[in-house]
PDB file of C-alpha atoms in Angstrom:
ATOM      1  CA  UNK A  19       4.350  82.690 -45.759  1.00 72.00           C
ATOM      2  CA  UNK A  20       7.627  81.613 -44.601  1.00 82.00           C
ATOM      3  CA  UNK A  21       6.000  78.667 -42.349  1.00 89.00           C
ATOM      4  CA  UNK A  22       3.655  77.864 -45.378  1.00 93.00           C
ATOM      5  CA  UNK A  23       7.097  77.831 -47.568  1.00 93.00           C
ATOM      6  CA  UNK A  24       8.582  75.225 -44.906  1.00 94.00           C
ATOM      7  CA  UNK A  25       5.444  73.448 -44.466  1.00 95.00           C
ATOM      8  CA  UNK A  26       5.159  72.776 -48.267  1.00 95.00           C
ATOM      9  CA  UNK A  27       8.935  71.537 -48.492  1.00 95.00           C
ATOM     10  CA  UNK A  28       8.098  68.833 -45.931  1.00 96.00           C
ATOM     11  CA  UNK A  29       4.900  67.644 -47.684  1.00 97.00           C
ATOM     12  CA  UNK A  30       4.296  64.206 -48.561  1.00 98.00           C
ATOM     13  CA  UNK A  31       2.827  65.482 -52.031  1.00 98.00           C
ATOM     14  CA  UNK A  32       6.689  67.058 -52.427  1.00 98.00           C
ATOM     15  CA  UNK A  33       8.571  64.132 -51.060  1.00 97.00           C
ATOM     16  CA  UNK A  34       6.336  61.418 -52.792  1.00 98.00           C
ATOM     17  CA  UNK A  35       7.744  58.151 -53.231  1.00 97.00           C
ATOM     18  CA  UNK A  36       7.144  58.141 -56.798  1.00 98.00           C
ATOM     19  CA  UNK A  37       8.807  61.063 -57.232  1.00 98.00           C
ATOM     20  CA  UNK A  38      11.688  59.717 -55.273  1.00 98.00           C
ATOM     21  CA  UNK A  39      11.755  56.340 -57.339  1.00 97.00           C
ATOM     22  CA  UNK A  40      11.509  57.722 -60.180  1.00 98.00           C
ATOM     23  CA  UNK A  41      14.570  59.603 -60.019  1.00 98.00           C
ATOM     24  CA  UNK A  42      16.592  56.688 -59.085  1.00 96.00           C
ATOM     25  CA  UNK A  43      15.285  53.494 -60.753  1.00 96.00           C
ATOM     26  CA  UNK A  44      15.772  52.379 -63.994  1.00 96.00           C
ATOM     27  CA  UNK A  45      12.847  52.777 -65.933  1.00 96.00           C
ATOM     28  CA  UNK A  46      11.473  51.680 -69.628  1.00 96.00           C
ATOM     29  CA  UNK A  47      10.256  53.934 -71.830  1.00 96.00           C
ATOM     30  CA  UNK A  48       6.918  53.232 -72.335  1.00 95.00           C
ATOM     31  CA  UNK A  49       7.397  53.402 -68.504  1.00 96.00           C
ATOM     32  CA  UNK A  50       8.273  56.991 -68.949  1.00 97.00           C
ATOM     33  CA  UNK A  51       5.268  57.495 -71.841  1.00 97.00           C
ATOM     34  CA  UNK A  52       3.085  56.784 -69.705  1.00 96.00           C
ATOM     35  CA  UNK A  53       4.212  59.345 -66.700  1.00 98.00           C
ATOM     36  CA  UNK A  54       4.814  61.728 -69.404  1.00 97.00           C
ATOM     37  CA  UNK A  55       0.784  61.473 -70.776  1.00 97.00           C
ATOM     38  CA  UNK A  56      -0.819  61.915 -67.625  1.00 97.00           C
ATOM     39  CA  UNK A  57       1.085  65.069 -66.674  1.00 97.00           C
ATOM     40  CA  UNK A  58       0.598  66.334 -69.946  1.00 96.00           C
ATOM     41  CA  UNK A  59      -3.060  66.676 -68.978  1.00 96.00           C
ATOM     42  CA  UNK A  60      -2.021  68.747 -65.801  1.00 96.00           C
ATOM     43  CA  UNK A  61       0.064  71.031 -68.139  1.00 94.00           C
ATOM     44  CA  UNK A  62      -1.735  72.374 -70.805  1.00 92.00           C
ATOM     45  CA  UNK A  63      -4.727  73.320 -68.686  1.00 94.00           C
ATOM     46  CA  UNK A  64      -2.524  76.018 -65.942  1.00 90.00           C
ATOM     47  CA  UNK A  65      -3.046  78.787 -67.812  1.00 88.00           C
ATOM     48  CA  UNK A  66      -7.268  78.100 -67.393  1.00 92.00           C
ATOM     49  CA  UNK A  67      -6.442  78.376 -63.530  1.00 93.00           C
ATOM     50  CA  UNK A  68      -4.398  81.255 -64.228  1.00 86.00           C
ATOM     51  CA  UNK A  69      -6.787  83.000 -66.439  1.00 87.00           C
ATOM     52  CA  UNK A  70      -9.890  81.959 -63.781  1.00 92.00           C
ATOM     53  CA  UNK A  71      -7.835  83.521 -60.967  1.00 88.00           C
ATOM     54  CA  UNK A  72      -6.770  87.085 -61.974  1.00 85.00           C
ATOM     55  CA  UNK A  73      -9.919  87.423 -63.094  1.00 87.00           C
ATOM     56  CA  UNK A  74     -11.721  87.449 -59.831  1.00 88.00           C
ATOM     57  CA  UNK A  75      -9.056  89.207 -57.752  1.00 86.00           C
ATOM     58  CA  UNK A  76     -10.040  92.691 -56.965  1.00 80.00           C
ATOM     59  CA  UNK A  77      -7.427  94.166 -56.320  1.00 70.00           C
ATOM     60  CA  UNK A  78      -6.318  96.155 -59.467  1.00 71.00           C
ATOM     61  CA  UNK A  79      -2.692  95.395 -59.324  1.00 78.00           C
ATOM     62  CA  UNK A  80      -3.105  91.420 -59.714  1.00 79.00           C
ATOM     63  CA  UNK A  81      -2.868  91.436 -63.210  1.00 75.00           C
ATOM     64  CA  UNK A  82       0.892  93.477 -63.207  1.00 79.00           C
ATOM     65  CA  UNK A  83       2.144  91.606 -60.477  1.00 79.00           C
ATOM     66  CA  UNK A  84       1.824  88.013 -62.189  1.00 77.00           C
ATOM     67  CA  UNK A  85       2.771  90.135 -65.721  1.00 74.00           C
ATOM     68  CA  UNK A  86       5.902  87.840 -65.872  1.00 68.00           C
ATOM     69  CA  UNK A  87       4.084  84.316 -64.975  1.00 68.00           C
ATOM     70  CA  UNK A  88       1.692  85.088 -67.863  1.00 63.00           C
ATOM     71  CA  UNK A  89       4.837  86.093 -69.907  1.00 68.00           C
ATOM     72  CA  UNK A  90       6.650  82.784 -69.307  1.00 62.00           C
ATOM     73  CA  UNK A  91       4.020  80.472 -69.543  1.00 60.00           C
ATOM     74  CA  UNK A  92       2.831  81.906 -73.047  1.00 54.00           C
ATOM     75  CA  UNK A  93       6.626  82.480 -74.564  1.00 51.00           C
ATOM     76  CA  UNK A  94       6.530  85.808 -74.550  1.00 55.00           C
ATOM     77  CA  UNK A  95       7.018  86.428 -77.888  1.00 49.00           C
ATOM     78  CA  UNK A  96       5.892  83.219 -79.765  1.00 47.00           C
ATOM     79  CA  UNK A  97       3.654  79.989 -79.169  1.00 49.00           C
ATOM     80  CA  UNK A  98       6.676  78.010 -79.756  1.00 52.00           C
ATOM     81  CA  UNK A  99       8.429  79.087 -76.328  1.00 64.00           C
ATOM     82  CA  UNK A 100       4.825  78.409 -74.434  1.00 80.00           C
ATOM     83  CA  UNK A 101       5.405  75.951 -71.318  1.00 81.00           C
ATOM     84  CA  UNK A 102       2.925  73.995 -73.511  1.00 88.00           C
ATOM     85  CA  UNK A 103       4.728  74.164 -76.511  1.00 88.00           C
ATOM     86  CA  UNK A 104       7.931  72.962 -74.941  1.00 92.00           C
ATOM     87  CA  UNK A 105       6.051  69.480 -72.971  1.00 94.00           C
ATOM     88  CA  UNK A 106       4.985  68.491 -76.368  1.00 94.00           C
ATOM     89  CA  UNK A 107       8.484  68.956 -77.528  1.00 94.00           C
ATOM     90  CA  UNK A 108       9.713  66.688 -75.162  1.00 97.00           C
ATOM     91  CA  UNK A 109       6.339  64.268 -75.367  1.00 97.00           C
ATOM     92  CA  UNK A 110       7.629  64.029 -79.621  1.00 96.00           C
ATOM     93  CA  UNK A 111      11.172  63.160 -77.671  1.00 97.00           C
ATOM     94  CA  UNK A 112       9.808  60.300 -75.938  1.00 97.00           C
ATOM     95  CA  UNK A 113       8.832  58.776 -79.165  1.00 96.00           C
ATOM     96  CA  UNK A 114       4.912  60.016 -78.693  1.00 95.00           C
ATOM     97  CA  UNK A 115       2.801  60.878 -81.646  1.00 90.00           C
ATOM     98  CA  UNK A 116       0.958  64.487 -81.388  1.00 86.00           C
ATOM     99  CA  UNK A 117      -2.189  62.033 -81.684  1.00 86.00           C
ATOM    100  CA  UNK A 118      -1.596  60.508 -78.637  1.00 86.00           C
ATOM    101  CA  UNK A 119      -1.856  63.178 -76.165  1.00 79.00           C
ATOM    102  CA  UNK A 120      -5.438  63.073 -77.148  1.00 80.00           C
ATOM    103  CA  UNK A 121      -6.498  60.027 -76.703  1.00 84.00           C
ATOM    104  CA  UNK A 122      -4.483  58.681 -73.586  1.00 86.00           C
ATOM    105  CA  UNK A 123      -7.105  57.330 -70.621  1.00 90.00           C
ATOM    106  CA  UNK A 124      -7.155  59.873 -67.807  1.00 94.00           C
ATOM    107  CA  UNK A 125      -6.456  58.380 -64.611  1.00 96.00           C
ATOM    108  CA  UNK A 126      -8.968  59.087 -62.147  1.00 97.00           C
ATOM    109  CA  UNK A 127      -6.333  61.290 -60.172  1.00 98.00           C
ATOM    110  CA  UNK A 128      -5.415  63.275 -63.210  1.00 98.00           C
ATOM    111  CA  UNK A 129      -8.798  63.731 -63.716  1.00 98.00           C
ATOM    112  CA  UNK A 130      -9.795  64.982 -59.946  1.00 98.00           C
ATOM    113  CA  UNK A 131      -6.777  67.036 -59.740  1.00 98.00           C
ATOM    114  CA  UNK A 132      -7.819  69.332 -62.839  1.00 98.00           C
ATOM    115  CA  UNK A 133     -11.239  69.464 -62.257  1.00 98.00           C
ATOM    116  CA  UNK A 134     -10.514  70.359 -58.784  1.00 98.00           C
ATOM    117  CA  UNK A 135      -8.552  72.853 -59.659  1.00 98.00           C
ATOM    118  CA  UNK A 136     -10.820  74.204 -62.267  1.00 98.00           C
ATOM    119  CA  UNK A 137     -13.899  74.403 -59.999  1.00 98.00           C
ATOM    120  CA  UNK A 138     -11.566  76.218 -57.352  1.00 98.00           C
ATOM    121  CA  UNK A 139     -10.594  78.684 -59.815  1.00 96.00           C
ATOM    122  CA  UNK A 140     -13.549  79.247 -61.415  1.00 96.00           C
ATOM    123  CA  UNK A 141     -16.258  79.598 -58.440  1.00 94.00           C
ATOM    124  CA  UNK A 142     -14.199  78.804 -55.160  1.00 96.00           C
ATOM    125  CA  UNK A 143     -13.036  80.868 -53.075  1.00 96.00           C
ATOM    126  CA  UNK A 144     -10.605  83.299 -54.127  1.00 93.00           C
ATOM    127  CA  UNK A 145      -7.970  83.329 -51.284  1.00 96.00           C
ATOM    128  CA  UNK A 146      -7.933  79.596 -51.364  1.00 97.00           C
ATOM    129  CA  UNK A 147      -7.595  79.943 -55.378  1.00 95.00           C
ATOM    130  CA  UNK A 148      -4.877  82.413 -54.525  1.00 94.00           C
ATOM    131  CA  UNK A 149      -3.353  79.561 -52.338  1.00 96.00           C
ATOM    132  CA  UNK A 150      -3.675  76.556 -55.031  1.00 96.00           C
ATOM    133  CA  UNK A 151      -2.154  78.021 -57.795  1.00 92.00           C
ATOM    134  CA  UNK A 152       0.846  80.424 -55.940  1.00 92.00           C
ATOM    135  CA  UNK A 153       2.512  78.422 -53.011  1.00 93.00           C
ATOM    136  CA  UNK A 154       0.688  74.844 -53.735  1.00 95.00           C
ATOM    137  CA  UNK A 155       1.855  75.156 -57.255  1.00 92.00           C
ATOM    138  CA  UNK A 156       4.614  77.681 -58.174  1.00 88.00           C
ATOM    139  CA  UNK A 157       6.683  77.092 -54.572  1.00 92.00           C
ATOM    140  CA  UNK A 158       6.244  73.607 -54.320  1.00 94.00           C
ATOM    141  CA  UNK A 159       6.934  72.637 -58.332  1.00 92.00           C
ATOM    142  CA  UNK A 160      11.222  73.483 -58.014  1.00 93.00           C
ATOM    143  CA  UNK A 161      11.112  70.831 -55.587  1.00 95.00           C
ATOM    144  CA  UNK A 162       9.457  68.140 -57.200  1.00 97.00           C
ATOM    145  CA  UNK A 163      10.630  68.558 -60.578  1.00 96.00           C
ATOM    146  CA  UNK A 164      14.280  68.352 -59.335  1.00 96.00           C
ATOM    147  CA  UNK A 165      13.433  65.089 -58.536  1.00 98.00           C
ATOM    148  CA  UNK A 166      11.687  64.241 -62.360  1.00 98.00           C
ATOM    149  CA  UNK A 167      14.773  65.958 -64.209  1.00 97.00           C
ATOM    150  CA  UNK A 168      17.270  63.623 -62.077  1.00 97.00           C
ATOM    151  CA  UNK A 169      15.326  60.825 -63.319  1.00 97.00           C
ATOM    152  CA  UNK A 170      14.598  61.624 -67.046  1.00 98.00           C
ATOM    153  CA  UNK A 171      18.697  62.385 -67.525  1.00 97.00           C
ATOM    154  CA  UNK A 172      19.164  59.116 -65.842  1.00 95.00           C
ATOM    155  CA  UNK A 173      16.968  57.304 -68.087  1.00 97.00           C
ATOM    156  CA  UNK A 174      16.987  58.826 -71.574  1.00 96.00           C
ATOM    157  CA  UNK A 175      19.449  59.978 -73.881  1.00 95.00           C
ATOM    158  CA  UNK A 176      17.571  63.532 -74.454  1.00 97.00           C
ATOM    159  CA  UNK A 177      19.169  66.346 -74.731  1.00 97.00           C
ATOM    160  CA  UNK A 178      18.978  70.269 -72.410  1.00 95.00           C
ATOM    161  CA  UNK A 179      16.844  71.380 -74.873  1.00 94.00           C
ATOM    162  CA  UNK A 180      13.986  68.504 -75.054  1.00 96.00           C
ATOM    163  CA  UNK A 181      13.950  68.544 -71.212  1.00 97.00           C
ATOM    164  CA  UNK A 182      13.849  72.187 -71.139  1.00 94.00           C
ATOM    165  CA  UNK A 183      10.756  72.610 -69.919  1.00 93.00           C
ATOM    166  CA  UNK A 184      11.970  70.961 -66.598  1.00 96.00           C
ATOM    167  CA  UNK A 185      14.965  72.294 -66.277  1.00 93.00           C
ATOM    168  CA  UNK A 186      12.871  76.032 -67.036  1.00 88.00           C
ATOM    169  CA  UNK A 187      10.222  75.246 -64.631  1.00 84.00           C
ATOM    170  CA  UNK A 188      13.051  74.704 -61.526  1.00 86.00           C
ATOM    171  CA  UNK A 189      14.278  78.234 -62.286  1.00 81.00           C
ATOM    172  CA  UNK A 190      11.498  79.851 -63.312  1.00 79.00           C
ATOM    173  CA  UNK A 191       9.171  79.253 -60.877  1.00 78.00           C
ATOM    174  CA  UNK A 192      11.156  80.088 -58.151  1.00 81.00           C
ATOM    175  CA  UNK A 193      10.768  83.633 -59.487  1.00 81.00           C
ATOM    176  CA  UNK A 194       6.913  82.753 -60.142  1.00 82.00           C
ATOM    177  CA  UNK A 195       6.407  82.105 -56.195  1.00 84.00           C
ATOM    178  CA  UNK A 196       8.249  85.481 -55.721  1.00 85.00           C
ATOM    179  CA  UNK A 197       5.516  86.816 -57.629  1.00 84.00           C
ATOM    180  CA  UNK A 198       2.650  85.164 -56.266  1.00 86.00           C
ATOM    181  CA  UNK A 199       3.764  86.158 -52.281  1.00 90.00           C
ATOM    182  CA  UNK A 200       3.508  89.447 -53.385  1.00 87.00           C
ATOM    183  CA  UNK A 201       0.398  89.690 -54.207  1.00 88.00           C
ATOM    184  CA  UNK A 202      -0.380  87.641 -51.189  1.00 90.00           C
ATOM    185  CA  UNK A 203       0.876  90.482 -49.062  1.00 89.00           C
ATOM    186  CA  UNK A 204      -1.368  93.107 -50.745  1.00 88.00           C
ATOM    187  CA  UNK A 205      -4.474  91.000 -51.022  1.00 86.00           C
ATOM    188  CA  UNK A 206      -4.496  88.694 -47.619  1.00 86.00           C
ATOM    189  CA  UNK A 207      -3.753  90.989 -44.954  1.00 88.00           C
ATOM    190  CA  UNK A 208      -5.665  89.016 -41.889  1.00 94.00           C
ATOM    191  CA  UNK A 209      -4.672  85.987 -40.097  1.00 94.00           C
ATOM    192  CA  UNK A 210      -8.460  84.757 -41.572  1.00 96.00           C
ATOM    193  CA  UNK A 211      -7.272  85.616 -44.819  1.00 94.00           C
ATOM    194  CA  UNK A 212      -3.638  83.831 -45.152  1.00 95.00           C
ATOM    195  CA  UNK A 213      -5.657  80.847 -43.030  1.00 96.00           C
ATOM    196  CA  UNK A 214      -7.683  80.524 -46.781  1.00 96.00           C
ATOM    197  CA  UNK A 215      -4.383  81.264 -48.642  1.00 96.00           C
ATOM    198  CA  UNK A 216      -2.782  77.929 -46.759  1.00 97.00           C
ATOM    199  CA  UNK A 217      -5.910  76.015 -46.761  1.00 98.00           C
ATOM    200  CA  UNK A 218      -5.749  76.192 -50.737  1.00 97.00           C
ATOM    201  CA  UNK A 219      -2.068  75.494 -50.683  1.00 97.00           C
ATOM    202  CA  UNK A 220      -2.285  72.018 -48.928  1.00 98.00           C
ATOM    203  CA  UNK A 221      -5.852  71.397 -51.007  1.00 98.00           C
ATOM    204  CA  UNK A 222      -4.134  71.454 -53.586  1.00 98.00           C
ATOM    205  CA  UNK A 223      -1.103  69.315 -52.436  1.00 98.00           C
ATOM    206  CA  UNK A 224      -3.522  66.811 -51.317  1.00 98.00           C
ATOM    207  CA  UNK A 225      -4.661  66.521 -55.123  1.00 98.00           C
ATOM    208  CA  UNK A 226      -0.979  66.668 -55.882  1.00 98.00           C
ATOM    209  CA  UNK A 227       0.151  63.765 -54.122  1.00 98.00           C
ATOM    210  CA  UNK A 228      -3.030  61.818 -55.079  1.00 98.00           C
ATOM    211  CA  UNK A 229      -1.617  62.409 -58.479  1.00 98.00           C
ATOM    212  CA  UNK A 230       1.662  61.099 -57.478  1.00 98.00           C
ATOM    213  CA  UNK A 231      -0.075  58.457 -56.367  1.00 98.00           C
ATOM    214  CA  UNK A 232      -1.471  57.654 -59.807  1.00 97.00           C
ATOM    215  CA  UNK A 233       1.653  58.139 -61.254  1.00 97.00           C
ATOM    216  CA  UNK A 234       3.208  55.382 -59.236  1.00 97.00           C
ATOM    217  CA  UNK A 235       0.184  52.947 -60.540  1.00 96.00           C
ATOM    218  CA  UNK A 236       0.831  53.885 -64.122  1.00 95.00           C
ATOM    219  CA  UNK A 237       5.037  53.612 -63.841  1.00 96.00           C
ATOM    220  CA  UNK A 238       5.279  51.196 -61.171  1.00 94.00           C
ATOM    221  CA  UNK A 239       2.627  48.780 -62.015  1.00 85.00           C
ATOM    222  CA  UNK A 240       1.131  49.335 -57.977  1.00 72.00           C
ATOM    223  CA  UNK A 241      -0.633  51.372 -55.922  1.00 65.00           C
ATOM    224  CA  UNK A 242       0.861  52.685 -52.938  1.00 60.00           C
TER     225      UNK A 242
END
């Protein structure tokens, strides 16, 4: 895990040169909308891959081990601390109407990058699964978001707690990859095994930095 950690840091889907403009350039805020709408479609569908995943794990212990990912990403103790919950605060923030989540235009990369994961989840293979959603999302989403937060305080007036989900996900998830290696360890005990675990990792950093690279389109008016 520790070369799959380092590999991860160094990937082009982590290091993405929207990620790195973004947190540097001036930007409009419809600029920002429109960043903001796509990922929204990313966000509200990670418990599905969540849900999808324990559920095929056999090893009995799955479910207590990611306890406290399932705890964070539903609030705990009310709807209006869900990850969800806390996007759409800062989407109403950014000047966006509850409406309009609904009825943006998926990007094509958006779109492959959910139903990728979806299909992987649902009826892929489970190590790989395993892979996706712990290192390729949990390690590797510190990292990038570091990178968004820099760029939404150096764009917008909004305040710690409408850009609390980013500043949450940076700190939380670093916890959330603690998690996930754990139940790595228990579950992928071969060098065939953590071979699927990394495969799913970089598939779904591919689909990551594809996303990026839709991202770029939508803010930056190009393609890369």
């Amino acid at each position: 895990m520790d070369e799959l950690e380092r590999h991860i840091a160094q990937h082009p889907a982590v290091r993405h040169p929207f990620l790195q403009r973004f947190s540097r350039e001036r930007l409009a805020l419809h600029r920002i909308q429109s960043y903001g709408l796509q990922h929204y479609q990313l966000v509200k569908v990670f418990l599905t891959y969540m849900t999808n995943l324990v559920a095929r794990i056999p090893d009995s212990s799955a479910a207590t081990i990611l306890r406290g990912v399932f705890e964070d990403e539903f609030g705990q103790y009310t709807v209006f601390r869900s990850h969800v919950h806390l996007y759409q605060n800062f989407l109403r923030a950014l000047g966006l109407q509850d409406e309009d989540w609904g009825r943006i235009q998926w990007r094509e990369e958006t779109r492959n990058f959910v139903s990728g994961h979806l299909k992987l989840t649902q009826d892929g293979d489970v190590l790989m699964a395993l892979g996706a959603i712990g290192p390729g999302h949990e390690y590797s989403i510190p990292l990038m978001f570091d990178y968004l937060l820099k760029g939404l305080r150096h764009n917008t007036a909004l305040s710690d707690r409408e850009l609390e989900y980013f500043a949450m996900h940076i700190e939380e998830d670093k916890d959330h990859a603690v998690a996930f290696r754990r139940l790595i360890a228990e579950v992928a005990q071969t060098a065939m095994a953590r071979d699927r675990v990394r495969q799913g990792a970089l598939f779904s950093l591919e689909l990551r930095r594809r996303f990026w690279d839709g991202c770029h389109a939508a803010v930056f008016g190009r393609s890369l």
